Every structure is written in C-alpha cells, then in structure tokens.
Short mmCIF file of N, CA and C in Angstrom, two decimals:
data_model
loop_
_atom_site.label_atom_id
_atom_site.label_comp_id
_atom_site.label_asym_id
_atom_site.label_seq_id
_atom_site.Cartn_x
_atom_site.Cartn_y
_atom_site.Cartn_z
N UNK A 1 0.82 -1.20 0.00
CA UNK A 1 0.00 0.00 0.00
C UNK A 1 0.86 1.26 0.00
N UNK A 2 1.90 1.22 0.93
CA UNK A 2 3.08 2.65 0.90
C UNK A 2 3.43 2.57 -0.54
N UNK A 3 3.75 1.32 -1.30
CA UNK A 3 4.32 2.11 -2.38
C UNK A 3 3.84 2.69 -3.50
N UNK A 4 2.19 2.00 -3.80
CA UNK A 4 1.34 2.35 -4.48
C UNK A 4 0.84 3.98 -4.29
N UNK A 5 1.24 4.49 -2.89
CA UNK A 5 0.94 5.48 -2.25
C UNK A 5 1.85 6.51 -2.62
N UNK A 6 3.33 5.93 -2.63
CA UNK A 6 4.41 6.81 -3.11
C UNK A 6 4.01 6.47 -5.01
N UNK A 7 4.16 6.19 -5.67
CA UNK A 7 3.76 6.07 -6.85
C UNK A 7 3.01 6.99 -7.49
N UNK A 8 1.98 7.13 -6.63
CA UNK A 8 0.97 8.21 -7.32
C UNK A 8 1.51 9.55 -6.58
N UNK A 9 1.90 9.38 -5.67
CA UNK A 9 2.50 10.73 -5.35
C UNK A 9 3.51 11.22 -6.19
N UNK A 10 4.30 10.16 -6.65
CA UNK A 10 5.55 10.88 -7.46
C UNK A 10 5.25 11.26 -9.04
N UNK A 11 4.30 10.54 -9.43
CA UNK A 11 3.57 10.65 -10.64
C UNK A 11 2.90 11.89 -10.83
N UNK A 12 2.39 12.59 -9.47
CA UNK A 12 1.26 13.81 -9.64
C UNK A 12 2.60 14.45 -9.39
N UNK A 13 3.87 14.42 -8.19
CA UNK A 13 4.40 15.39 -8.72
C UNK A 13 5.33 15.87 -10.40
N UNK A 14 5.47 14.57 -10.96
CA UNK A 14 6.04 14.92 -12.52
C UNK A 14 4.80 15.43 -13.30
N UNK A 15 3.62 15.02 -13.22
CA UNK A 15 2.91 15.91 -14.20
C UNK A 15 2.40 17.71 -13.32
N UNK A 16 2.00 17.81 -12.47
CA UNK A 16 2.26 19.08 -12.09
C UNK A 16 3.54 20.25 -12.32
N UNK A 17 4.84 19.29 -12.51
CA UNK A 17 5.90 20.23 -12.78
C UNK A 17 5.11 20.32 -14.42
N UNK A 18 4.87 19.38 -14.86
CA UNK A 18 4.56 19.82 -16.38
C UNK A 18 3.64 21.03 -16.79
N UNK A 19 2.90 21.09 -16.06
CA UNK A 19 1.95 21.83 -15.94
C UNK A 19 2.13 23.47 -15.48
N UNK A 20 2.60 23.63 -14.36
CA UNK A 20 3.34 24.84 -13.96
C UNK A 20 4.20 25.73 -15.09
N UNK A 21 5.28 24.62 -15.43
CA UNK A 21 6.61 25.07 -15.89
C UNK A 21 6.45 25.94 -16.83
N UNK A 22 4.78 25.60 -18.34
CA UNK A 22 4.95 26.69 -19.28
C UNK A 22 4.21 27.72 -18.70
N UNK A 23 3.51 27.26 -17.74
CA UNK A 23 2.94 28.94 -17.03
C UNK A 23 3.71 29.83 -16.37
N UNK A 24 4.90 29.07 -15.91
CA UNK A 24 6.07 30.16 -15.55
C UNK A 24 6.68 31.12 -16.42
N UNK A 25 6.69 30.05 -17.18
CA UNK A 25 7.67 30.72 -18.75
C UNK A 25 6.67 31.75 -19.58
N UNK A 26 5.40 31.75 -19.72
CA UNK A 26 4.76 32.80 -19.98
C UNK A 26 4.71 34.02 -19.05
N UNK A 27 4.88 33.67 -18.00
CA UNK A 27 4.78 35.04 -17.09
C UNK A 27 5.82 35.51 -17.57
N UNK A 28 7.22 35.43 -18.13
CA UNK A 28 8.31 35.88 -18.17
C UNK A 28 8.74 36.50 -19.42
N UNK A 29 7.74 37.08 -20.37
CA UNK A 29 8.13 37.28 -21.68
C UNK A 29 6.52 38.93 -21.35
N UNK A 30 7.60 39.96 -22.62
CA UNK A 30 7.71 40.88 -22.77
C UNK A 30 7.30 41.92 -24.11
N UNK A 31 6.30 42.54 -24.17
CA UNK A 31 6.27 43.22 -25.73
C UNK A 31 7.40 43.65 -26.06
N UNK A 32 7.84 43.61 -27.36
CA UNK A 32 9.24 43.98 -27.98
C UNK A 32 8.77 44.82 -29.37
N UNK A 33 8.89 46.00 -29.34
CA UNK A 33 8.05 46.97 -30.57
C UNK A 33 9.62 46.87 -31.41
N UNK A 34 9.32 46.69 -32.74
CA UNK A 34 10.27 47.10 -33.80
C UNK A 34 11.24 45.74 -33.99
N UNK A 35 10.76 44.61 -33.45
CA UNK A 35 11.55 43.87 -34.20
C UNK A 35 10.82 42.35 -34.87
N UNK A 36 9.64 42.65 -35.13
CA UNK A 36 8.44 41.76 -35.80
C UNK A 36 8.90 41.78 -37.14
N UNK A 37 8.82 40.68 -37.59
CA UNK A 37 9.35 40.85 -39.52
C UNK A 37 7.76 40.99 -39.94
N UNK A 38 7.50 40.63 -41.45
CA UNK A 38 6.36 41.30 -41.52
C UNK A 38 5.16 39.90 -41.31
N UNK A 39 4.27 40.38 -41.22
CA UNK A 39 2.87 39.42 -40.98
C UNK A 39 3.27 38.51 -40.13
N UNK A 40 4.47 38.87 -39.14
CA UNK A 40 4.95 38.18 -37.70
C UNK A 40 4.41 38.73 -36.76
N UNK A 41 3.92 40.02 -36.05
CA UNK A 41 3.25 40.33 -35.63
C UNK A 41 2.34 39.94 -34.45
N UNK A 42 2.73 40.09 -33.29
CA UNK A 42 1.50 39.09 -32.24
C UNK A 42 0.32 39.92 -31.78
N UNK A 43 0.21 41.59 -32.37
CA UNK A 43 -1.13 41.94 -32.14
C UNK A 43 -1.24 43.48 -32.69
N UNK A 44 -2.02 44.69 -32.20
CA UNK A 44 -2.33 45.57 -32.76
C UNK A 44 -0.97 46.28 -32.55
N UNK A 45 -1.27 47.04 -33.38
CA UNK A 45 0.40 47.58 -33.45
C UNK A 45 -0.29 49.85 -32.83
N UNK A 46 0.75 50.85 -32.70
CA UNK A 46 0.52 51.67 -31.86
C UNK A 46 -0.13 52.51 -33.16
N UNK A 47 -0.16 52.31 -34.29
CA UNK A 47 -0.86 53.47 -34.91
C UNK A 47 -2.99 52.93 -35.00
N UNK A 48 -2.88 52.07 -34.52
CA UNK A 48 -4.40 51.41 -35.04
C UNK A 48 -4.95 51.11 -36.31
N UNK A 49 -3.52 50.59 -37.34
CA UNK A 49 -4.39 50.54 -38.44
C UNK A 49 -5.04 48.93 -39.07
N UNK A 50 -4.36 48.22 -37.69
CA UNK A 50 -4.97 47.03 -37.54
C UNK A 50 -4.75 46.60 -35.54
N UNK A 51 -5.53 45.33 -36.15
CA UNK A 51 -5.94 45.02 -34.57
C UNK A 51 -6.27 43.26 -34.01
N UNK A 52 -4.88 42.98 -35.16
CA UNK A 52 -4.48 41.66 -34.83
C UNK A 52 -3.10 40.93 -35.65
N UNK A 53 -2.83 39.61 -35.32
CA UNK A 53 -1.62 39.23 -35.56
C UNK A 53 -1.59 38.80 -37.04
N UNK A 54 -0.27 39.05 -37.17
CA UNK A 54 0.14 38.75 -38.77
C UNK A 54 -0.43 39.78 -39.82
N UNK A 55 -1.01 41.20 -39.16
CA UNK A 55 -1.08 41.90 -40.23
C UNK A 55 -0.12 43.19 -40.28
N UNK A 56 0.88 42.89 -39.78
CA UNK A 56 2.26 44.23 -40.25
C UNK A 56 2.36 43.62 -41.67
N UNK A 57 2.87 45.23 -42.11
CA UNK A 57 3.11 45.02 -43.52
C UNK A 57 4.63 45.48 -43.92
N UNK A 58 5.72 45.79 -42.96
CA UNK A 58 7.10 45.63 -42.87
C UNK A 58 7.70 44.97 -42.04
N UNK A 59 8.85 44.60 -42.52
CA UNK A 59 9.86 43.93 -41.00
C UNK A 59 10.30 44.99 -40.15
N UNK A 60 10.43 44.82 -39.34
CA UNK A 60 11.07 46.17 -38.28
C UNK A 60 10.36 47.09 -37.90
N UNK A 61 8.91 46.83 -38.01
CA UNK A 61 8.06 48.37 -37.75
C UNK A 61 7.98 48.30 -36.31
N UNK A 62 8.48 49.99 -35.79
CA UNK A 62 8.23 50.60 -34.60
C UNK A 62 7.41 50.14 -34.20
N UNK A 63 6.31 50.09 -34.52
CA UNK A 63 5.11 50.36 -34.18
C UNK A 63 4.02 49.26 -33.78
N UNK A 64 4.93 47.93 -34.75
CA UNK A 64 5.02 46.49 -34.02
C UNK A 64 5.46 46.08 -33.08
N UNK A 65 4.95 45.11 -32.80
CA UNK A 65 5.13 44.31 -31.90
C UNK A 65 5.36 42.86 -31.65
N UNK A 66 6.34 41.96 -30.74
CA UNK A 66 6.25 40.55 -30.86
C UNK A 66 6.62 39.94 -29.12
N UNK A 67 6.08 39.38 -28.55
CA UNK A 67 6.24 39.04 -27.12
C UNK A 67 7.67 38.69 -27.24
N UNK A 68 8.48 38.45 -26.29
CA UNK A 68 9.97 38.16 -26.29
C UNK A 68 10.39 37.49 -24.97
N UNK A 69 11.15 36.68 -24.91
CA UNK A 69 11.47 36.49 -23.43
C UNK A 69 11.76 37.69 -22.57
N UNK A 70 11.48 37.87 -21.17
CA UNK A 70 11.75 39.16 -20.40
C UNK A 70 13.46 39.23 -20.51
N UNK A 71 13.61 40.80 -20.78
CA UNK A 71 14.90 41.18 -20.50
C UNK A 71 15.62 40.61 -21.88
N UNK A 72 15.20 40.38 -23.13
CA UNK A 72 15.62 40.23 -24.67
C UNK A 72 15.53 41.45 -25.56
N UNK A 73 14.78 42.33 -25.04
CA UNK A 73 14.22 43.00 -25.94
C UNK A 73 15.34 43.79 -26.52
N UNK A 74 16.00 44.54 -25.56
CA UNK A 74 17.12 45.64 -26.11
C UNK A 74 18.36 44.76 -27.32
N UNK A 75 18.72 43.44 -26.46
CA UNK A 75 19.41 42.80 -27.47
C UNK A 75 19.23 42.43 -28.78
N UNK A 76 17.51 41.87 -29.00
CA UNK A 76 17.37 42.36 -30.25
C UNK A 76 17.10 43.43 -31.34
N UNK A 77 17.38 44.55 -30.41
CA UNK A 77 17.69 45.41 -31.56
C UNK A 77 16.00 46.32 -30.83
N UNK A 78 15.06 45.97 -30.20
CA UNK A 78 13.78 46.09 -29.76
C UNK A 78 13.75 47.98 -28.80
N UNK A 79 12.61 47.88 -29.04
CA UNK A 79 12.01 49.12 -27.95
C UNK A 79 10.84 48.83 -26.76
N UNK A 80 11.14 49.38 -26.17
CA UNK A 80 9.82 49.17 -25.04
C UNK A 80 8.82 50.16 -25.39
N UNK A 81 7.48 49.48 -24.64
CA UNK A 81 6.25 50.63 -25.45
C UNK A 81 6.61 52.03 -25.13
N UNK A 82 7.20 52.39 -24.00
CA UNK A 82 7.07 53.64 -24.00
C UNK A 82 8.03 54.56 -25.06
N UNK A 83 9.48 53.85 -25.10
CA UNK A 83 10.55 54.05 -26.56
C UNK A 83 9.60 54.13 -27.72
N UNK A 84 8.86 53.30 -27.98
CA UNK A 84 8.26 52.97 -29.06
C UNK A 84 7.14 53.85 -29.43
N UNK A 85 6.80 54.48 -28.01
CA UNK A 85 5.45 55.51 -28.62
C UNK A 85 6.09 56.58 -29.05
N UNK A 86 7.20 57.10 -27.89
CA UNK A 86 7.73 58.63 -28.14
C UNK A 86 8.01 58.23 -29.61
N UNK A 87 8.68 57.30 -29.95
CA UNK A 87 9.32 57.43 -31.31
C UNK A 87 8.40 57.24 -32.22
N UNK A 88 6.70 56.85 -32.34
CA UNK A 88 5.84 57.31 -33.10
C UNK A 88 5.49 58.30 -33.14
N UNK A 89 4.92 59.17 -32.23
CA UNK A 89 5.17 60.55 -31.68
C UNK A 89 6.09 61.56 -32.77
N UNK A 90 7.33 61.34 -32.66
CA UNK A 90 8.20 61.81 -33.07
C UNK A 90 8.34 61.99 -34.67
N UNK A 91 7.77 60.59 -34.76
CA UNK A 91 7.46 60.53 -36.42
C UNK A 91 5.91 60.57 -37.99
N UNK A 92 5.35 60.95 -36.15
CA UNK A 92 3.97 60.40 -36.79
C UNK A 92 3.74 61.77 -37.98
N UNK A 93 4.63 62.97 -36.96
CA UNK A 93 4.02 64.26 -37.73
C UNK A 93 5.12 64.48 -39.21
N UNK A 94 5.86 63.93 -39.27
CA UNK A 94 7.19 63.96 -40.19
C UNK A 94 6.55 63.51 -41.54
#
C-alpha cells in the first residue's frame, strides 16, 4: 500500500511540474516593438491601423510588436512601449 501510495505521489508530482513550468515561462516574456518581420506580428500595433496578428506590412516596424522572453528586448535590436510611442510621436508628424 506505501508504495502504491508513493507512486501516485511521485507521478502527480512529474505531471504538475509539467503543468506549472509553461505557465512560468509565460509570465516571463515581454512586448518587444520594432523587431516583428512582416505578418509576424503578435497583435495591434501603436498606430491602429490594424488590430491583430500577422497583419504588419514591414519587417522592423516601430510600431510592431512581438512578445519576447523578459529582459531580450534591447538585445534584439527592440524598444519598449514607451521608446516605441515617443518614437511614433516623433514621427507620426514627419
């Protein structure tokens, strides 16, 4: 009976780590504006001229967006929303 007892105990704990682990890993990722290639895109981008994924129509737009692991963004080349607005801002009137 103990071991049938340990058994299922050790069993619920390997599928619970399964379970947890990608919910950790989603908590840990980050909007990254300006480094979406095109119709990569994971949602509305800051001018509103759409208002879902895969419809950028350049690679690299500011103004896109793509989730990223936390703390990736600058390395790829990325902006944070607030970088990313001033610099629509900046260009919207140009």
């Amino acid at each position: 009976m103990n071991n049938k007892l340990l058994v299922s105990a050790a069993l619920a704990a390997v599928i619970s780590t399964g379970v947890i682990a990608p919910a950790e890993a989603a908590g840990k990722k980050e909007k990254c504006y300006g480094v979406a290639k095109a119709a990569q895109n994971d949602c509305a981008n800051l001018a509103g001229t759409h208002s879902c994924a895969g419809q950028s129509k350049v690679n690299n737009d500011k103004g896109e967006w793509k989730l990223v692991t936390k703390g990736t963004c600058s390395t790829l080349g990325g902006l944070s929303k607030k970088a990313a607005k001033e610099h629509y801002k900046a260009t919207k009137g140009a």
